[in-house]
Short mmCIF file of C-alpha atoms and ligand atoms in Angstrom, two decimals:
data_model
loop_
_atom_site.label_atom_id
_atom_site.label_comp_id
_atom_site.label_asym_id
_atom_site.label_seq_id
_atom_site.Cartn_x
_atom_site.Cartn_y
_atom_site.Cartn_z
CA MET A 1 7.13 -9.23 -17.90
CA ILE A 2 5.09 -6.72 -16.52
CA ASP A 3 6.04 -3.15 -16.50
CA LEU A 4 6.09 -1.80 -12.87
CA PHE A 5 6.27 2.70 -13.47
CA SER A 6 6.26 3.47 -9.45
CA ALA A 7 8.18 4.95 -6.96
CA ASN A 8 9.44 4.61 -3.89
CA THR A 9 6.35 5.42 -1.54
CA PRO A 10 3.07 2.97 -0.06
CA ASN A 11 1.42 3.12 -3.40
CA GLY A 12 4.09 2.60 -4.77
CA TRP A 13 4.89 -1.00 -2.16
CA LYS A 14 1.99 -2.99 -2.58
CA ILE A 15 2.31 -3.74 -6.60
CA SER A 16 6.76 -4.93 -5.85
CA ILE A 17 4.88 -6.28 -2.65
CA MET A 18 2.65 -8.25 -4.94
CA LEU A 19 5.27 -8.94 -7.84
CA GLU A 20 7.03 -10.03 -5.07
CA GLU A 21 4.68 -12.73 -3.73
CA ILE A 22 3.01 -14.61 -7.02
CA GLY A 23 6.85 -14.77 -8.58
CA TYR A 24 6.66 -12.46 -11.99
CA ASN A 25 9.20 -11.20 -13.05
CA TYR A 26 9.13 -6.78 -13.41
CA ASN A 27 10.71 -4.22 -14.67
CA ILE A 28 10.67 -0.84 -12.96
CA ILE A 29 9.97 2.00 -15.17
CA LYS A 30 10.89 5.44 -11.90
CA VAL A 31 8.30 7.96 -12.27
CA ASP A 32 10.40 10.61 -10.45
CA LEU A 33 7.04 12.61 -8.16
CA GLY A 34 8.97 15.12 -7.75
CA LYS A 35 10.01 16.17 -10.95
CA ASP A 36 6.47 16.18 -12.10
CA GLU A 37 7.06 13.37 -14.33
CA GLN A 38 2.80 11.89 -13.72
CA PHE A 39 1.87 14.57 -15.35
CA LYS A 40 3.45 13.50 -18.49
CA PRO A 41 1.65 13.42 -21.18
CA ASP A 42 2.84 9.66 -22.05
CA PHE A 43 2.31 8.99 -18.49
CA LYS A 44 -1.34 11.16 -18.37
CA LYS A 45 -2.42 8.17 -21.27
CA ILE A 46 -2.20 4.85 -18.78
CA SER A 47 -2.84 6.66 -15.77
CA PRO A 48 -4.98 9.67 -16.48
CA PHE A 49 -4.49 11.09 -13.25
CA GLY A 50 -1.40 10.98 -12.70
CA LYS A 51 -0.64 8.88 -9.94
CA ILE A 52 0.86 5.97 -9.16
CA PRO A 53 2.25 3.11 -9.45
CA VAL A 54 1.46 1.53 -13.22
CA ILE A 55 1.97 -1.47 -15.04
CA LYS A 56 1.38 -3.06 -18.09
CA ASP A 57 1.48 -7.01 -18.57
CA ASN A 58 3.58 -7.20 -22.06
CA ASN A 59 1.80 -10.89 -22.89
CA ASN A 60 -0.98 -8.80 -23.76
CA ASN A 61 -0.28 -5.20 -24.46
CA LYS A 62 -3.12 -4.14 -21.24
CA SER A 63 -2.44 -1.30 -18.56
CA ILE A 64 -3.66 -1.73 -15.38
CA PHE A 65 -3.99 1.65 -13.07
CA GLU A 66 -5.78 2.04 -9.31
CA SER A 67 -3.79 0.14 -6.70
CA GLY A 68 -6.73 -1.67 -6.00
CA ALA A 69 -7.50 -3.12 -9.43
CA ILE A 70 -3.98 -3.51 -9.90
CA LEU A 71 -3.76 -5.97 -7.12
CA MET A 72 -6.84 -8.04 -8.16
CA TYR A 73 -5.24 -8.30 -11.58
CA LEU A 74 -2.58 -9.91 -10.33
CA GLY A 75 -4.42 -12.07 -7.68
CA HIS A 76 -7.17 -13.52 -10.59
CA GLN A 77 -4.23 -13.61 -12.93
CA SER A 78 -2.08 -15.78 -10.29
CA ARG A 79 -4.72 -17.09 -8.35
CA LYS A 80 -2.95 -16.17 -5.23
CA PHE A 81 -4.45 -13.78 -1.84
CA TYR A 82 -7.15 -13.43 -4.45
CA ASP A 83 -9.35 -16.81 -3.63
CA GLU A 84 -12.84 -15.85 -5.00
CA LYS A 85 -14.59 -18.29 -2.20
CA ASP A 86 -12.80 -15.16 0.03
CA ARG A 87 -13.27 -12.38 -2.53
CA LEU A 88 -16.95 -11.00 -0.42
CA SER A 89 -15.08 -10.28 2.92
CA ILE A 90 -11.46 -9.00 0.67
CA ASN A 91 -12.96 -7.09 -1.29
CA GLN A 92 -14.40 -5.12 1.77
CA TRP A 93 -10.84 -4.81 3.47
CA LEU A 94 -9.44 -3.66 0.07
CA MET A 95 -12.26 -0.94 -0.36
CA ALA A 96 -11.72 -0.38 2.70
CA GLN A 97 -7.79 0.15 2.01
CA MET A 98 -8.43 2.34 -0.59
CA GLY A 99 -11.08 4.60 0.16
CA THR A 100 -10.11 5.62 4.53
CA VAL A 101 -6.56 3.52 5.68
CA GLY A 102 -4.58 5.01 2.45
CA PRO A 103 -6.75 8.81 1.81
CA MET A 104 -6.89 10.03 5.33
CA ILE A 105 -3.64 7.89 6.20
CA GLY A 106 -1.59 10.69 2.97
CA GLN A 107 -3.25 13.34 4.32
CA HIS A 108 -1.88 13.26 8.31
CA HIS A 109 2.25 12.68 6.14
CA GLN A 110 0.78 15.41 4.67
CA PHE A 111 0.22 17.47 7.77
CA HIS A 112 2.27 16.31 10.34
CA HIS A 113 5.53 14.88 8.62
CA TYR A 114 6.04 16.90 5.43
CA ASN A 115 4.70 20.42 6.71
CA PRO A 116 3.68 20.38 10.52
CA GLY A 117 2.64 24.33 11.41
CA LYS A 118 1.04 25.00 8.63
CA SER A 119 -2.45 24.61 9.63
CA GLU A 120 -3.22 23.57 13.58
CA PHE A 121 -6.38 22.47 12.48
CA GLY A 122 -4.95 19.97 9.44
CA GLU A 123 -2.77 18.56 11.92
CA GLU A 124 -5.07 18.23 14.80
CA ARG A 125 -8.36 15.71 11.97
CA TYR A 126 -5.71 13.90 10.68
CA PHE A 127 -4.10 12.13 13.62
CA LYS A 128 -7.53 12.12 14.88
CA ILE A 129 -8.66 9.90 11.99
CA THR A 130 -5.18 8.18 12.14
CA LYS A 131 -5.65 6.95 15.25
CA ARG A 132 -8.76 5.74 15.44
CA ILE A 133 -7.53 3.96 12.22
CA TYR A 134 -4.49 2.22 14.14
CA GLY A 135 -7.18 1.19 16.82
CA GLU A 136 -10.11 0.01 14.12
CA LEU A 137 -7.77 -2.45 12.45
CA ASP A 138 -5.82 -3.24 15.47
CA ALA A 139 -9.90 -4.19 16.84
CA ARG A 140 -11.14 -6.24 13.82
CA LEU A 141 -7.39 -8.29 14.42
CA SER A 142 -8.06 -9.03 17.62
CA GLU A 143 -10.80 -11.31 15.97
CA SER A 144 -9.29 -12.26 12.49
CA LYS A 145 -6.65 -13.08 11.75
CA PHE A 146 -5.64 -11.68 8.97
CA LEU A 147 -7.74 -8.48 7.64
CA ALA A 148 -10.29 -9.85 5.32
CA GLY A 149 -10.23 -13.55 7.79
CA PRO A 150 -7.45 -16.25 7.86
CA ASP A 151 -5.22 -15.68 5.30
CA TYR A 152 -2.74 -13.70 4.02
CA THR A 153 -4.41 -11.40 0.54
CA ILE A 154 -4.35 -8.66 -0.95
CA ALA A 155 -6.48 -6.89 1.12
CA ASP A 156 -3.90 -7.61 3.80
CA ILE A 157 0.14 -6.61 0.70
CA ALA A 158 -2.02 -2.84 -0.24
CA THR A 159 -3.05 -1.43 4.37
CA TRP A 160 0.38 -3.19 5.06
CA PRO A 161 3.18 -0.20 3.09
CA TRP A 162 0.75 2.10 4.83
CA MET A 163 1.82 0.79 8.53
CA ALA A 164 5.25 1.24 7.56
CA ARG A 165 4.89 4.56 7.59
CA HIS A 166 4.72 4.37 11.67
CA GLU A 167 7.32 6.26 12.43
CA TRP A 168 6.00 9.20 10.68
CA HIS A 169 2.92 8.24 12.09
CA ASP A 170 3.61 9.32 16.16
CA ILE A 171 0.84 7.38 17.29
CA GLY A 172 3.33 4.28 18.61
CA LEU A 173 2.18 1.43 16.48
CA LYS A 174 3.75 -0.96 19.40
CA ASN A 175 0.70 -0.13 21.69
CA TYR A 176 -1.47 -1.62 19.33
CA LYS A 177 -0.50 -5.48 19.78
CA ASN A 178 -2.51 -6.91 17.43
CA LEU A 179 -1.94 -4.60 14.33
CA SER A 180 2.32 -4.73 15.55
CA ARG A 181 1.28 -9.09 15.94
CA TRP A 182 -0.01 -8.79 12.06
CA TYR A 183 2.62 -5.58 11.38
CA LEU A 184 5.77 -7.66 12.35
CA GLN A 185 3.87 -11.02 10.34
CA ILE A 186 3.70 -9.90 7.34
CA ALA A 187 7.12 -7.32 7.29
CA ASP A 188 8.79 -11.30 7.91
CA ARG A 189 7.44 -12.15 4.12
CA GLU A 190 10.59 -12.43 2.54
CA ALA A 191 8.61 -11.23 -0.14
CA VAL A 192 7.55 -8.23 1.84
CA VAL A 193 11.07 -7.65 2.79
CA LYS A 194 12.23 -7.54 -0.50
CA GLY A 195 8.93 -5.52 -2.43
CA TYR A 196 9.19 -2.83 -0.17
CA ALA A 197 12.66 -1.87 -0.94
CA PHE A 198 12.60 -2.28 -4.71
CA MET A 199 14.03 0.63 -4.93
CA ASP A 200 15.88 0.95 -2.42
CA LYS A 201 18.21 -2.34 -2.13
CA GLU A 202 19.32 -0.87 1.25
CA ALA A 203 16.28 0.40 2.77
CA LYS A 204 15.07 -2.52 5.96
CA ILE A 205 11.40 -2.00 7.16
CA PRO A 206 11.27 -0.57 10.31
CA LYS A 207 9.71 -2.07 13.39
CA PRO A 208 8.01 -0.91 16.18
N1 LIG B 1 -5.97 5.90 -5.88
C1 LIG B 1 -3.55 5.88 -6.11
C2 LIG B 1 -3.69 6.41 -5.45
C3 LIG B 1 -2.00 7.13 -6.09
C4 LIG B 1 -1.14 7.44 -5.14
O1 LIG B 1 -1.66 8.76 -4.93
N2 LIG B 1 0.05 7.26 -5.54
C5 LIG B 1 0.48 8.44 -5.45
C6 LIG B 1 2.14 8.40 -4.85
S1 LIG B 1 2.12 7.72 -3.14
C7 LIG B 1 0.96 9.51 -6.19
O2 LIG B 1 1.04 9.46 -7.50
N3 LIG B 1 1.09 10.98 -6.26
C8 LIG B 1 2.02 12.16 -7.47
C9 LIG B 1 1.03 12.77 -6.96
O3 LIG B 1 -0.47 12.94 -6.82
O4 LIG B 1 1.14 14.07 -8.78
C10 LIG B 1 -3.57 4.42 -6.13
O5 LIG B 1 -4.19 3.28 -4.94
O6 LIG B 1 -3.20 3.70 -7.08
#
């Protein structure tokens, strides 16, 4: 049994989707970011930067922070979506999500969605970067079925939740043929539908 400390956000969905995909049982412990629960001393003991998601594996009492590290741990444990022979490619696309896709699109959310009108520079900069990321993912997916190669892996599980916020981005996912094909194909997976709705049973995946 896994304890999942999380919130209803893209970084949160990565892990609920993975846990659904590998069929592990998990307890959800909601961390209310609006109430700054991520900064409580007990939570910071397992998440030094005060961020969700975190898991605790009750089989060995280990806790793990950082979504990429959690996906690698669960992929390794379950031997699913993290095939040893494909790790070089999977790790690169996973790290690209962790270092570029998530942080950059996260800033686009801050300036374009949550705080429009506060900084023209910030809005323009992250709109442009997010649009470029759409193009770069689309180019990759024009030559490869999934991000790391022919198989669905933890790199897709890490990246897909960020595209699930496409309605906030105002970039027009449907204009990116390969990215849309990939997005919709993953959106049809039962585990993704369940993992996306892990904190809100009524939540429906937005289609382009
Ligand atoms: N690199 C971290 C990022 C996690 C992250 O930014 N989580 C956000 C929610 S999506 C959070 O906890 N924000 C609370 C805060 O920054 O105060 C990961 O991938 O786990």
